[in-house]
Amino acid sequence: MSASEDKPAPVVGLSLGSHYSALAVLTQEGSADVIANEDGDHLTPSVVAFGQDEEFSGTQAKAQEGRNAANTLVEFTALLGLPADSPTVDLHRSRHPFTLTSGTEGRLVYQVSRAGDVKESFTPEQVTTKLLTRLRESAQAYVGSDLAGVCLTVPADASPAFLAETTSACATAGLPVLQFISEPAAAILAYQAGKSPAELRKTDENVLVFDFGGSSLKLAVVAVRGGTSTILGTSQDPELGGTTLDELLMKHFANEFKRKHNIDITGNVKAEGKLRAECERTKKTLSSSNSAPCTVESLAQGLDLSSTLNRMRFDIMCSKVYGKVASDVEALIQKVGLRNDQISEVILAGGSSRIPKLQSRLASLFSGGSTRIRSEITADEVLARGAAVQAGLLNDYASEDADLLASALKDDARRASHTSKTVGVVDAQGAFHPILYHSTPIPSRRIVHTKASADGSAYVALYEGEKDAPAPEEEDEKAAKPALAERKLIAELALTGLKADEEVELTVQAIEGGELRAGLRALDSATSETCVIPVA
Ligand SMILES: Nc1ncnc2c1ncn2[C@@H]1O[C@H](COP(=O)(O)OP(=O)(O)OP(=O)(O)O)[C@@H](O)[C@H]1O
Ligand SMILES: [Mg+2]
């Protein structure tokens, strides 16, 4: 609890990235505020550096990258829960100058040099705890009280080992995890904030969460139906991120330096560290300017690097990466059985999604339809903001009692199975009217009303459409287009002996296991018929 009784300690949202972390808190007015750290920055580098007899975390640690690269640890959160022999660990070894070894009981450890060249070992969890402690201090200073805990964003397919080590690091740092929220669900929540419950209930759309961060491209297609998010599919490319672009720039400038001074900096840890930090700055500047400087004082042998790069040249260098990003997006949409024009929104998350050319490349994938590319919320803050919205709900419960809090900790976006076909009815003119769309999370139920005919009978024939039946957002005359011959009759339901024009209710349910259940019920005469349609 906080210092004062009437102001309970808040729950805050935390996104713990492998490059940058952000905290946010829900204000009294209901908006999510990103917490500024002691340097006034919204993002804190996920970096921990070990000096001779000092330790640095966050911004100060990042400044050590060029000076003390071998003892400046980056991307450690990506190693949480991984065994020492994981291929990701090998990738880190090849990319970074620090030492990663197998410690006691085969646990992965960083070896850092301290005062007097003493080697010390720290697990990724211990390093993460140091960063989290710094983040907690910043947040406490910002909100002016203790914190009850965090709602933490995690990748949609986080492993149990990752979750366990993250939970433990947070607890040790004094930031107990009250709820995990998957990163795509957090992004969606950030954009849902401010919508009324009635608006949310009406939502029926497929959203692509495009998260291009520092070390990975994480994609998720999420069905958002009636306010519930269901992940239809995810993909992750762990070799594609902002670091990939930094390395392309490093190669370019190292070659330029070599041509000019005949000095090869390959393997020079200090020079590479300095160049890496400057290349990241150059890259970021190019997202807002047409040209950017790249200047490193005393890069090697006392000689400076002083150069510039224009955006067009940068985009040419990165064109293969942009192409791979675009093909990953298309592959995932296909994998979940949708077409690009059935994606209503693309939410941009992750710092690397700010690159203008990448945004236009992405927009061109969806140019044929009415897909909206959402970038109103700063891409590298969107996850923390979404987590803060969820944390706000926990605040309400936390001030009540523990049981209510526990009941609030339900799953956010479930990775549920979903229907693979559209089911609907055909009218007298032969037009198909979808009732339950494909990619609807299971279980789900749709109810439609119709009337008995003048002779007191009601008849409904249910048809199964193909996967590419029009999505709800396109529901207009196009929905009636496909010919009846393309539809497969799956069930017929009939009621007789009803009053003329009596109201009849048709219920179509997708149930666990993929079966469909359909029911026809006369509202006045209390007669009904149901049938179960087995999985084809
Ligand atoms: N304006 C910008 N233009 C281009 N790249 C940027 C910009 N701002 C940040 N980046 C890059 O975005 C990356 C960091 O993004 P983000 O903070 O989303 O990563 P992360 O969540 O820590 O990484 P990951 O999700 O891979 O763990 C870095 O590579 C950074 O250089
Ligand atoms: Mg991230």
XYZ file of C-alpha atoms and ligand atoms in Angstrom:
568
model
C 0.000 0.000 0.000
C 1.049 3.574 -0.500
C 2.015 6.132 2.030
C -1.532 7.366 2.435
C -4.630 5.277 3.111
C -6.914 7.141 0.714
C -4.520 6.884 -2.205
C -3.826 3.191 -2.857
C -0.547 2.288 -4.513
C -1.219 2.098 -8.253
C -0.667 -0.801 -10.622
C 1.360 0.363 -13.633
C 1.798 -1.013 -17.145
C 5.262 -2.199 -18.134
C 6.671 -3.204 -21.478
C 10.042 -4.843 -21.001
C 11.693 -4.842 -24.414
C 15.046 -6.296 -25.302
C 16.206 -2.802 -26.364
C 13.945 -0.315 -24.620
C 11.462 -0.532 -21.760
C 8.567 1.748 -20.955
C 6.202 2.225 -18.034
C 2.790 3.868 -18.159
C 0.066 4.642 -15.690
C -3.632 5.336 -16.111
C -4.573 8.874 -15.060
C -7.721 9.863 -13.143
C -9.117 11.066 -16.479
C -8.679 7.590 -17.937
C -5.795 8.250 -20.333
C -2.534 6.330 -20.220
C 0.479 8.472 -19.324
C 3.930 7.230 -20.196
C 6.187 7.626 -17.171
C 9.231 9.802 -17.816
C 12.466 8.557 -16.273
C 14.880 10.795 -14.359
C 16.331 12.015 -17.697
C 12.849 12.973 -18.865
C 12.757 10.161 -21.449
C 9.719 7.980 -22.092
C 11.892 5.020 -23.041
C 14.635 3.556 -20.882
C 17.314 1.551 -22.690
C 17.256 -2.088 -21.523
C 20.979 -1.948 -20.824
C 23.063 -2.740 -17.730
C 26.774 -1.852 -17.597
C 29.422 -2.915 -15.114
C 32.244 -0.439 -14.476
C 35.310 -0.936 -12.280
C 33.346 -0.420 -9.097
C 30.064 0.952 -10.313
C 26.972 -0.400 -12.025
C 24.771 1.515 -14.414
C 21.279 0.806 -15.660
C 19.208 2.373 -18.411
C 20.334 5.594 -20.089
C 23.635 5.799 -18.184
C 24.425 2.220 -19.099
C 23.736 2.844 -22.773
C 26.331 5.623 -22.689
C 28.901 2.931 -21.761
C 28.317 1.032 -25.015
C 31.141 2.827 -26.807
C 33.538 2.885 -23.828
C 33.151 -0.454 -22.120
C 31.358 -2.639 -24.673
C 32.527 -5.984 -23.233
C 30.868 -5.240 -19.875
C 27.804 -3.462 -21.216
C 24.995 -5.968 -21.433
C 22.216 -5.531 -23.967
C 19.324 -7.696 -25.167
C 19.467 -9.823 -21.986
C 15.667 -9.962 -21.637
C 15.586 -11.977 -24.875
C 17.606 -14.687 -23.076
C 15.247 -15.104 -20.106
C 14.223 -18.728 -19.720
C 16.611 -20.006 -22.389
C 19.077 -22.848 -21.836
C 22.783 -22.158 -22.435
C 22.745 -24.229 -25.637
C 19.901 -22.348 -27.329
C 20.601 -21.082 -30.897
C 19.495 -17.590 -29.743
C 22.390 -17.618 -27.281
C 24.796 -18.423 -30.142
C 23.347 -15.516 -32.106
C 23.999 -13.185 -29.158
C 27.564 -14.446 -28.833
C 28.209 -13.741 -32.504
C 26.697 -10.248 -32.297
C 28.112 -8.941 -29.044
C 31.527 -8.685 -27.413
C 30.433 -9.803 -23.937
C 31.049 -13.298 -22.587
C 28.141 -15.719 -22.227
C 28.924 -19.088 -20.669
C 27.288 -22.027 -19.016
C 27.382 -21.628 -15.217
C 26.332 -23.924 -12.381
C 23.673 -26.502 -13.318
C 24.033 -25.507 -16.961
C 22.487 -22.077 -16.344
C 23.342 -19.358 -18.779
C 25.541 -16.618 -17.269
C 27.239 -13.412 -18.365
C 30.847 -13.042 -17.244
C 31.744 -9.444 -16.525
C 35.045 -7.912 -15.403
C 34.970 -5.837 -12.246
C 37.601 -4.017 -10.211
C 41.018 -5.609 -10.379
C 39.918 -7.758 -13.298
C 37.798 -9.926 -11.020
C 35.280 -11.875 -13.092
C 31.719 -12.001 -11.848
C 28.812 -14.026 -13.171
C 25.229 -12.865 -13.543
C 22.300 -14.765 -15.006
C 20.005 -12.943 -17.475
C 17.418 -12.935 -14.661
C 19.807 -11.159 -12.281
C 20.718 -8.591 -14.919
C 17.020 -8.028 -15.673
C 16.391 -7.494 -11.949
C 18.951 -4.670 -11.946
C 17.156 -2.933 -14.815
C 13.739 -3.477 -13.232
C 14.949 -1.979 -9.954
C 15.933 1.149 -11.847
C 12.559 1.227 -13.606
C 10.730 0.836 -10.286
C 12.651 3.770 -8.793
C 11.785 5.972 -11.787
C 8.110 5.035 -11.585
C 7.927 5.621 -7.844
C 9.479 9.051 -8.272
C 6.967 9.846 -11.025
C 3.785 8.686 -9.290
C 4.971 9.823 -5.866
C 4.149 6.577 -4.066
C 4.952 2.899 -3.858
C 3.577 0.659 -6.589
C 1.177 -2.233 -6.023
C 2.723 -4.088 -8.952
C 2.721 -4.256 -12.710
C 0.689 -5.491 -15.613
C 3.492 -6.750 -17.840
C 3.421 -7.201 -21.618
C 4.923 -10.448 -22.879
C 5.269 -11.931 -26.371
C 2.151 -13.828 -27.477
C 4.043 -17.124 -27.482
C 6.164 -16.590 -24.368
C 7.389 -19.891 -22.931
C 6.593 -20.952 -19.343
C 10.324 -20.682 -18.544
C 10.386 -17.092 -19.815
C 7.314 -16.212 -17.755
C 8.776 -17.850 -14.643
C 12.111 -16.007 -14.852
C 10.426 -12.702 -15.660
C 8.039 -13.096 -12.720
C 10.938 -13.857 -10.418
C 13.029 -10.884 -11.655
C 10.056 -8.533 -11.198
C 9.363 -9.830 -7.675
C 13.013 -9.409 -6.623
C 13.010 -5.878 -8.033
C 9.930 -4.996 -5.956
C 7.565 -4.927 -8.937
C 5.285 -7.958 -8.474
C 3.554 -9.069 -11.664
C -0.204 -8.871 -11.097
C -1.052 -9.818 -14.648
C 0.638 -10.689 -17.897
C -0.902 -9.261 -21.037
C 0.173 -10.482 -24.444
C 1.863 -7.785 -26.532
C -0.710 -7.818 -29.363
C -3.575 -7.616 -26.857
C -1.889 -4.628 -25.204
C -1.534 -2.862 -28.562
C -5.231 -3.403 -29.279
C -6.226 -2.248 -25.806
C -4.230 0.965 -26.229
C -6.319 1.783 -29.295
C -9.592 0.652 -27.689
C -9.157 3.049 -24.748
C -11.834 5.701 -24.883
C -14.322 3.603 -26.889
C -17.710 3.129 -25.258
C -18.844 -0.387 -24.227
C -21.543 -0.159 -26.935
C -18.918 0.609 -29.598
C -16.744 -2.248 -28.361
C -19.650 -4.696 -28.507
C -20.188 -3.803 -32.151
C -16.562 -4.406 -33.156
C -16.097 -7.280 -35.544
C -12.769 -7.015 -37.288
C -9.404 -8.601 -37.957
C -6.411 -6.609 -36.768
C -2.757 -7.107 -37.651
C -0.418 -6.056 -34.853
C 2.875 -5.223 -36.539
C 5.617 -5.040 -33.917
C 9.034 -4.288 -35.383
C 11.324 -3.824 -32.414
C 15.034 -3.972 -31.745
C 15.746 -7.681 -32.185
C 12.658 -9.133 -33.740
C 9.676 -8.742 -35.986
C 6.593 -9.990 -34.140
C 3.340 -10.246 -36.040
C -0.094 -11.236 -34.804
C -3.449 -11.434 -36.526
C -6.148 -10.902 -33.941
C -9.899 -11.274 -34.360
C -11.574 -8.551 -32.333
C -15.230 -9.474 -32.011
C -17.604 -7.852 -29.566
C -14.735 -6.555 -27.463
C -13.039 -9.952 -27.168
C -9.636 -10.444 -28.765
C -8.599 -13.838 -30.072
C -5.210 -14.446 -31.585
C -5.693 -16.211 -34.919
C -1.996 -16.616 -35.578
C 1.431 -15.201 -34.812
C 4.857 -15.247 -36.366
C 8.210 -14.129 -35.111
C 11.404 -13.466 -36.976
C 14.155 -13.293 -34.357
C 16.794 -12.285 -36.901
C 15.009 -9.220 -38.168
C 14.927 -6.044 -36.095
C 16.357 -2.575 -35.691
C 19.724 -4.196 -34.927
C 19.760 -5.706 -38.422
C 19.521 -2.189 -39.844
C 22.167 -0.844 -37.441
C 24.518 -3.560 -38.671
C 23.942 -2.621 -42.309
C 24.860 0.966 -41.455
C 27.913 -0.158 -39.486
C 29.145 -2.136 -42.443
C 28.672 0.860 -44.731
C 30.537 3.313 -42.496
C 33.280 0.841 -41.531
C 33.968 0.342 -45.267
C 34.014 4.073 -45.826
C 36.504 4.512 -42.943
C 38.648 1.715 -44.337
C 38.693 3.218 -47.824
C 39.653 6.616 -46.432
C 42.209 5.630 -43.778
C 43.096 2.063 -44.655
C 42.072 0.984 -41.132
C 39.829 -2.029 -40.641
C 37.850 -1.754 -37.391
C 36.529 -5.342 -37.594
C 37.167 -7.028 -34.239
C 38.057 -3.729 -32.524
C 35.462 -3.988 -29.737
C 35.731 -0.374 -28.643
C 35.474 1.047 -32.168
C 32.578 -1.233 -33.042
C 30.755 -0.245 -29.835
C 31.137 3.466 -30.626
C 30.074 2.982 -34.244
C 27.047 0.862 -33.287
C 25.716 3.571 -30.945
C 26.233 6.295 -33.564
C 24.663 4.234 -36.368
C 21.511 3.781 -34.278
C 21.344 7.567 -33.826
C 21.856 8.118 -37.575
C 19.114 5.618 -38.382
C 16.637 7.282 -36.009
C 17.381 10.738 -37.416
C 16.662 9.429 -40.919
C 13.066 8.666 -39.853
C 12.439 12.393 -39.498
C 15.055 14.004 -41.798
C 16.198 13.394 -45.335
C 19.814 13.209 -44.327
C 21.688 12.495 -41.099
C 25.266 12.838 -39.840
C 27.335 9.907 -38.607
C 30.233 11.227 -36.574
C 32.510 9.345 -34.186
C 35.400 11.106 -32.537
C 38.564 9.034 -32.470
C 36.986 5.920 -33.967
C 40.355 4.153 -34.317
C 44.011 5.172 -34.054
C 42.937 8.693 -33.063
C 41.120 9.252 -36.378
C 37.535 10.527 -36.562
C 34.672 9.270 -38.667
C 32.768 12.189 -40.112
C 30.135 11.344 -42.659
C 26.499 11.718 -43.645
C 23.848 9.479 -45.147
C 20.691 10.377 -47.005
C 17.386 8.598 -46.619
C 17.271 7.262 -50.141
C 20.655 5.583 -49.768
C 19.558 4.153 -46.413
C 16.359 2.767 -47.948
C 18.306 1.140 -50.753
C 20.607 -0.506 -48.170
C 17.587 -1.773 -46.251
C 15.442 -2.814 -49.214
C 16.037 -6.548 -48.643
C 14.943 -6.201 -45.020
C 11.803 -4.303 -46.079
C 11.075 -7.057 -48.605
C 11.444 -9.786 -45.969
C 9.160 -7.843 -43.593
C 6.504 -7.564 -46.319
C 6.704 -11.266 -47.167
C 6.447 -12.232 -43.463
C 3.271 -10.136 -43.218
C 1.716 -11.721 -46.294
C 2.694 -15.211 -45.141
C 0.983 -14.803 -41.768
C -2.221 -13.391 -43.243
C -2.338 -16.343 -45.630
C -1.550 -18.799 -42.844
C -4.608 -17.706 -40.872
C -6.757 -18.052 -43.987
C -7.466 -14.402 -44.652
C -6.805 -12.023 -47.509
C -5.044 -8.671 -47.048
C -8.309 -6.815 -47.680
C -9.932 -8.676 -44.781
C -7.578 -6.947 -42.338
C -9.414 -3.864 -41.070
C -6.535 -2.342 -39.152
C -2.785 -2.600 -38.912
C -1.442 -1.351 -35.587
C 2.150 -0.169 -35.730
C 4.177 -1.066 -32.661
C 7.916 -1.186 -31.994
C 10.455 1.572 -32.629
C 11.551 0.255 -36.022
C 8.048 0.614 -37.432
C 8.629 4.385 -37.451
C 10.747 4.122 -40.599
C 8.815 6.038 -43.306
C 9.727 3.755 -46.230
C 8.728 0.683 -44.261
C 5.379 2.267 -43.444
C 4.722 3.055 -47.093
C 5.778 -0.463 -48.111
C 3.327 -1.865 -45.579
C 0.565 0.484 -46.719
C 1.076 -0.706 -50.309
C 0.311 -4.299 -49.222
C -3.146 -3.121 -48.181
C -3.742 -0.501 -50.837
C -6.587 -2.416 -52.514
C -8.905 -2.439 -49.488
C -10.043 -0.161 -46.726
C -7.378 -1.203 -44.195
C -6.388 1.554 -41.775
C -2.747 1.828 -40.746
C -2.798 3.019 -37.128
C 0.147 5.080 -35.964
C -1.509 7.785 -33.846
C 0.012 6.315 -30.680
C 3.819 6.452 -30.664
C 4.864 3.011 -31.837
C 7.395 2.254 -29.117
C 4.974 3.373 -26.379
C 1.834 1.596 -27.531
C 2.448 -1.628 -25.565
C 3.121 0.151 -22.263
C 0.034 2.309 -22.796
C -2.152 -0.749 -23.411
C -0.716 -2.438 -20.323
C -1.543 0.710 -18.329
C -5.172 0.507 -19.462
C -5.309 -3.078 -18.181
C -3.463 -2.008 -15.024
C -6.197 0.595 -14.502
C -8.757 -2.204 -14.310
C -6.582 -3.967 -11.758
C -6.442 -0.728 -9.746
C -10.225 -0.813 -9.446
C -10.133 -4.377 -8.207
C -7.084 -3.900 -6.008
C -8.966 -1.314 -4.003
C -11.799 -3.845 -3.456
C -10.509 -7.223 -2.389
C -8.150 -9.989 -3.349
C -10.862 -12.316 -4.724
C -12.093 -9.689 -7.117
C -8.534 -9.005 -8.165
C -7.996 -12.696 -8.883
C -11.152 -12.816 -10.973
C -9.850 -9.887 -13.001
C -6.751 -11.842 -13.903
C -8.389 -13.711 -16.694
C -6.644 -14.293 -19.973
C -6.493 -11.286 -22.208
C -6.338 -12.517 -25.768
C -6.937 -16.212 -25.910
C -5.273 -18.285 -28.562
C -8.547 -20.001 -29.295
C -9.579 -22.153 -32.203
C -11.849 -20.470 -34.675
C -14.317 -21.316 -37.394
C -12.854 -22.037 -40.805
C -15.969 -21.512 -42.929
C -18.681 -18.906 -43.128
C -22.143 -20.227 -42.365
C -25.276 -18.473 -43.558
C -28.695 -18.685 -45.118
C -29.900 -18.143 -48.650
C -32.910 -15.932 -49.345
C -35.698 -16.400 -51.889
C -33.613 -14.592 -54.514
C -30.733 -17.020 -53.997
C -28.540 -14.479 -52.191
C -26.284 -15.746 -49.415
C -26.424 -13.963 -46.047
C -23.565 -14.842 -43.705
C -24.490 -15.443 -40.054
C -21.297 -16.792 -38.525
C -18.162 -15.630 -40.304
C -15.039 -17.648 -40.752
C -12.278 -16.864 -38.196
C -14.840 -16.328 -35.468
C -13.473 -17.534 -32.117
C -14.947 -20.785 -30.798
C -17.209 -21.004 -28.841
C -19.483 -18.354 -30.245
C -23.135 -17.859 -30.973
C -25.129 -15.714 -33.371
C -28.898 -15.212 -33.236
C -31.031 -13.903 -36.097
C -34.769 -13.350 -36.252
C -37.135 -14.202 -39.069
C -40.893 -14.741 -39.461
C -43.103 -17.745 -40.142
C -44.867 -17.668 -43.494
C -48.587 -17.054 -43.933
C -49.339 -20.824 -43.724
C -47.686 -21.024 -40.270
C -44.491 -22.749 -41.307
C -40.842 -21.749 -41.028
C -37.996 -23.249 -43.016
C -34.292 -22.464 -42.807
C -31.544 -23.977 -44.933
C -28.013 -23.408 -43.625
C -25.179 -23.244 -46.099
C -21.463 -23.314 -45.621
C -19.560 -20.713 -47.602
C -15.940 -20.713 -48.556
C -13.227 -19.084 -46.482
C -13.209 -16.070 -48.740
C -16.814 -15.179 -48.076
C -16.936 -11.417 -47.596
C -15.888 -10.212 -44.170
C -18.374 -8.232 -42.075
C -16.912 -4.858 -42.960
C -17.728 -5.491 -46.599
C -21.233 -6.577 -45.851
C -23.348 -4.966 -48.549
C -24.554 -6.043 -51.927
C -21.167 -7.762 -52.495
C -22.170 -10.240 -49.796
C -24.919 -11.535 -51.999
C -22.692 -12.116 -55.032
C -21.406 -15.723 -54.862
C -23.734 -18.085 -56.667
C -25.769 -20.605 -54.712
C -24.014 -23.414 -56.545
C -20.785 -22.517 -54.701
C -22.444 -23.080 -51.325
C -22.769 -26.392 -49.578
C -26.069 -27.214 -47.858
C -25.228 -28.352 -44.321
C -28.565 -28.429 -42.474
C -32.271 -27.844 -42.877
C -34.594 -26.887 -40.028
C -38.370 -26.613 -40.249
C -41.255 -25.788 -37.910
C -44.954 -26.163 -38.686
C -48.198 -25.326 -36.914
C -47.123 -21.811 -36.044
C -49.156 -18.627 -36.225
C -48.915 -16.716 -39.488
C -45.990 -14.271 -39.381
C -44.959 -15.483 -35.946
C -41.464 -14.420 -34.917
C -38.905 -17.200 -35.205
C -35.396 -17.192 -33.798
C -32.490 -18.941 -35.499
C -29.415 -19.638 -33.362
C -26.116 -20.801 -34.877
C -23.370 -21.827 -32.491
C -19.799 -22.909 -33.120
C -18.890 -25.267 -30.287
C -15.621 -26.783 -29.049
C -14.296 -29.444 -31.372
C -15.414 -27.536 -34.451
C -19.021 -28.754 -34.529
C -21.906 -26.440 -35.291
C -25.218 -26.437 -33.493
C -28.276 -24.806 -35.039
C -31.663 -24.210 -33.483
C -34.946 -22.804 -34.702
C -37.444 -21.608 -32.104
C -40.886 -20.070 -32.450
C -41.211 -17.352 -29.859
C -45.013 -17.588 -29.250
C -45.824 -21.226 -29.960
C -42.865 -22.510 -27.909
C -41.906 -25.158 -30.470
C -38.349 -25.652 -31.550
C -35.981 -27.830 -33.512
C -32.238 -28.216 -33.114
C -29.545 -30.096 -34.930
C -25.829 -30.682 -34.549
C -23.704 -30.509 -37.652
C -20.581 -32.612 -37.183
C -17.141 -31.461 -38.280
C -16.767 -32.162 -41.984
N 12.637 6.878 -34.993
C 13.123 5.666 -35.229
N 13.453 5.287 -36.479
C 13.956 4.052 -36.716
N 14.202 3.152 -35.773
C 13.892 3.485 -34.511
C 13.335 4.745 -34.167
N 13.136 4.789 -32.823
C 13.543 3.615 -32.350
N 14.007 2.839 -33.347
C 14.562 1.486 -33.246
O 13.579 0.655 -32.663
C 14.228 -0.390 -31.954
C 13.669 -0.476 -30.579
O 12.289 -0.667 -30.663
P 11.476 -1.150 -29.381
O 11.695 -0.201 -28.276
O 10.090 -1.402 -29.815
O 12.261 -2.491 -29.162
P 12.122 -3.616 -28.062
O 10.701 -3.788 -27.685
O 13.072 -3.323 -26.986
O 12.652 -4.845 -28.928
P 12.076 -6.316 -29.061
O 10.584 -6.183 -29.231
O 12.760 -6.859 -30.271
O 12.448 -6.980 -27.784
C 15.705 -0.053 -31.919
O 16.390 -0.819 -32.894
C 15.719 1.418 -32.277
O 16.922 1.790 -32.894
Mg 9.202 -5.066 -28.248
